[in-house]
Each structure stands twice: as structure tokens, then as C-alpha cells.
PDB file of C-alpha atoms in Angstrom:
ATOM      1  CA  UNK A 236      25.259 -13.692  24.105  1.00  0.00           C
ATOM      2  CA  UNK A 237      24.221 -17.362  23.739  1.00  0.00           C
ATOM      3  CA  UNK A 238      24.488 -19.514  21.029  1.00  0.00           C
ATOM      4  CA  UNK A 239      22.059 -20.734  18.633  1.00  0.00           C
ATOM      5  CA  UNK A 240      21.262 -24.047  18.869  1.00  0.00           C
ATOM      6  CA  UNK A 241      21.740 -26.066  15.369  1.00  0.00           C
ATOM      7  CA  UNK A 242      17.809 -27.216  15.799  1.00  0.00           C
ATOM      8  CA  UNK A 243      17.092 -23.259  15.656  1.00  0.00           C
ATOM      9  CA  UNK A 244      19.069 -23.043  12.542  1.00  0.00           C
ATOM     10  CA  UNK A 245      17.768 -25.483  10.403  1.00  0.00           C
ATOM     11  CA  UNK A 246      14.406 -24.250  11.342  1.00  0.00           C
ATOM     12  CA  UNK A 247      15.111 -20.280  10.274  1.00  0.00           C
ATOM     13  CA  UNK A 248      16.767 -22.066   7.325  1.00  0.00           C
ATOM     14  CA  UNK A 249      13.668 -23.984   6.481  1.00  0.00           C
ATOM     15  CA  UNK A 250      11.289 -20.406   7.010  1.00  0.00           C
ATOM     16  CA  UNK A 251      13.893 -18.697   4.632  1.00  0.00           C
ATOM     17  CA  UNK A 252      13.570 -21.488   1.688  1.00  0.00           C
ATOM     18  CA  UNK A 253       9.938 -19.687   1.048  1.00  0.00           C
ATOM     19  CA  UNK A 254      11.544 -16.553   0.390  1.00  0.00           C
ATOM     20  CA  UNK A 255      13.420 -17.841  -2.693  1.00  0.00           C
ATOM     21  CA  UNK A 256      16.817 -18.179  -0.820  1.00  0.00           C
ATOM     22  CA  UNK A 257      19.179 -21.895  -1.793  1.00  0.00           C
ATOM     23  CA  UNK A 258      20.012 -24.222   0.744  1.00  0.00           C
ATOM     24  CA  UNK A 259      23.865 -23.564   0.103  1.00  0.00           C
ATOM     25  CA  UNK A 260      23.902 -20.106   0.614  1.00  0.00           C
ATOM     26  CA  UNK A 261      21.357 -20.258   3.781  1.00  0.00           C
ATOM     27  CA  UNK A 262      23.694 -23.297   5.024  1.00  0.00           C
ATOM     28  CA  UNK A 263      27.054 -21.263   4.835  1.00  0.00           C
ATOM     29  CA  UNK A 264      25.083 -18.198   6.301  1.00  0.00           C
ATOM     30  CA  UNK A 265      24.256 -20.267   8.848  1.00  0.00           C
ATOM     31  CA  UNK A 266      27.518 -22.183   9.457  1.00  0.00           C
ATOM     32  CA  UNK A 267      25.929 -25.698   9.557  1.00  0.00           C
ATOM     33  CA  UNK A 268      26.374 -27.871   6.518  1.00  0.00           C
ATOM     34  CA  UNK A 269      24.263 -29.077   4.096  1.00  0.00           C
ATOM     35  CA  UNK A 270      24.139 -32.717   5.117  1.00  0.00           C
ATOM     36  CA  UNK A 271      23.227 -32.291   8.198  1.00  0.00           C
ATOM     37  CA  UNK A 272      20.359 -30.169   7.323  1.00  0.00           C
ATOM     38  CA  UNK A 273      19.055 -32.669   5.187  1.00  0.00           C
ATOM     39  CA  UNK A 274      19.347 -35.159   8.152  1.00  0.00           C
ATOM     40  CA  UNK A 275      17.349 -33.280  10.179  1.00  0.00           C
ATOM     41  CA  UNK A 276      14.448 -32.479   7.853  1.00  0.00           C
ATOM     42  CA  UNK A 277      14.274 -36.509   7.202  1.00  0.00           C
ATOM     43  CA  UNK A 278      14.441 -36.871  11.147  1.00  0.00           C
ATOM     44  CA  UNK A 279      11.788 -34.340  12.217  1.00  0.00           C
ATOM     45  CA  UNK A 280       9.634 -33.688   9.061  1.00  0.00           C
ATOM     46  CA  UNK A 281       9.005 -36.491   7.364  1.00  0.00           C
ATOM     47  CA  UNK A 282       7.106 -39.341   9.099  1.00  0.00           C
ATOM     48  CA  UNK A 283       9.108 -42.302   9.220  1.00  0.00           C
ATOM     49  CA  UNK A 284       7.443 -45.821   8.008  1.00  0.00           C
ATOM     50  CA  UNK A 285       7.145 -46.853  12.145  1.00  0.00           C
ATOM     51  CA  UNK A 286       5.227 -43.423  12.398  1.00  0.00           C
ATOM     52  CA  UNK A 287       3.071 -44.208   9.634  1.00  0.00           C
ATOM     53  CA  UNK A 288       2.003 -47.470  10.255  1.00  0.00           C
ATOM     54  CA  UNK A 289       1.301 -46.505  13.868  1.00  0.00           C
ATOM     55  CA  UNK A 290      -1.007 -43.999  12.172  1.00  0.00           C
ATOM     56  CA  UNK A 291      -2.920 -46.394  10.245  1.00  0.00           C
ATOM     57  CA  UNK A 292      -3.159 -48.360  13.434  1.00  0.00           C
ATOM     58  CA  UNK A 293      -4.543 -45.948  15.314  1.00  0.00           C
ATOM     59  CA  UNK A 294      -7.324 -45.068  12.222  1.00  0.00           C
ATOM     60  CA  UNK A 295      -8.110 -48.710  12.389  1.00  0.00           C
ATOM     61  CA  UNK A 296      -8.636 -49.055  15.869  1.00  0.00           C
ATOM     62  CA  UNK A 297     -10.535 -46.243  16.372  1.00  0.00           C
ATOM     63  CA  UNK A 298     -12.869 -47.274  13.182  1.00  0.00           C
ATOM     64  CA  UNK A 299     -13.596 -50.475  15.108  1.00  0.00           C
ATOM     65  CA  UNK A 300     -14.636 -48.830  18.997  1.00  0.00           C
ATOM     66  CA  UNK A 301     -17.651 -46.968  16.440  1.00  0.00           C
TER      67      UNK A 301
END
């Protein structure tokens, strides 16, 4: 049987937060701690301020080749 990978985890843990479930009880379920769940939803979820100014870059540029 393989183990599953803390990146599949957080990701089940993030589909079962719709259902109504907490964080703490899906983390201890889950054997991964709340922390580090947090530091993964700021690292692949929300865009960081590099990301987002590369974004507006992108809308600019592509504004001025029209």
C-alpha cells in the first residue's frame, strides 16, 4: 500500500471543509498539522504579490499589441 503524499492530504482536507467538517478535526484525521496546512494553502492558493503583478503585466502588455 503506498503512502499518501501530504500535497494529497491537504487537498482532500480542503474538498472536506465544504462539507461542514473543522480544520482540527480533518488535520488530526489526516495526521498532518494544522500549520502546515495553512502553509500550503498560502503557497499554492493564494497568488503571491510577484504573481500578481506579473498578472497585471501581462494585462498591460497585451492591452498595448491591440
Amino acid at each position: 500500500m503506498q503512502a499518501i503524499s501530504k500535497t494529497r492530504k491537504f487537498e482532500v482536507i480542503l474538498e472536506m471543509l465544504e462539507k461542514g467538517y473543522t480544520v482540527t478535526l480533518l488535520c488530526a484525521i489526516a495526521g498532518v498539522t494544522r500549520s502546515g496546512y495553512y502553509k500550503w494553502i498560502k503557497r499554492h492558493l493564494v497568488p503571491s504579490e510577484k504573481q500578481l503583478k506579473g498578472a497585471k503585466i501581462k494585462k498591460i502588455l497585451e492591452c498595448h499589441k491591440k
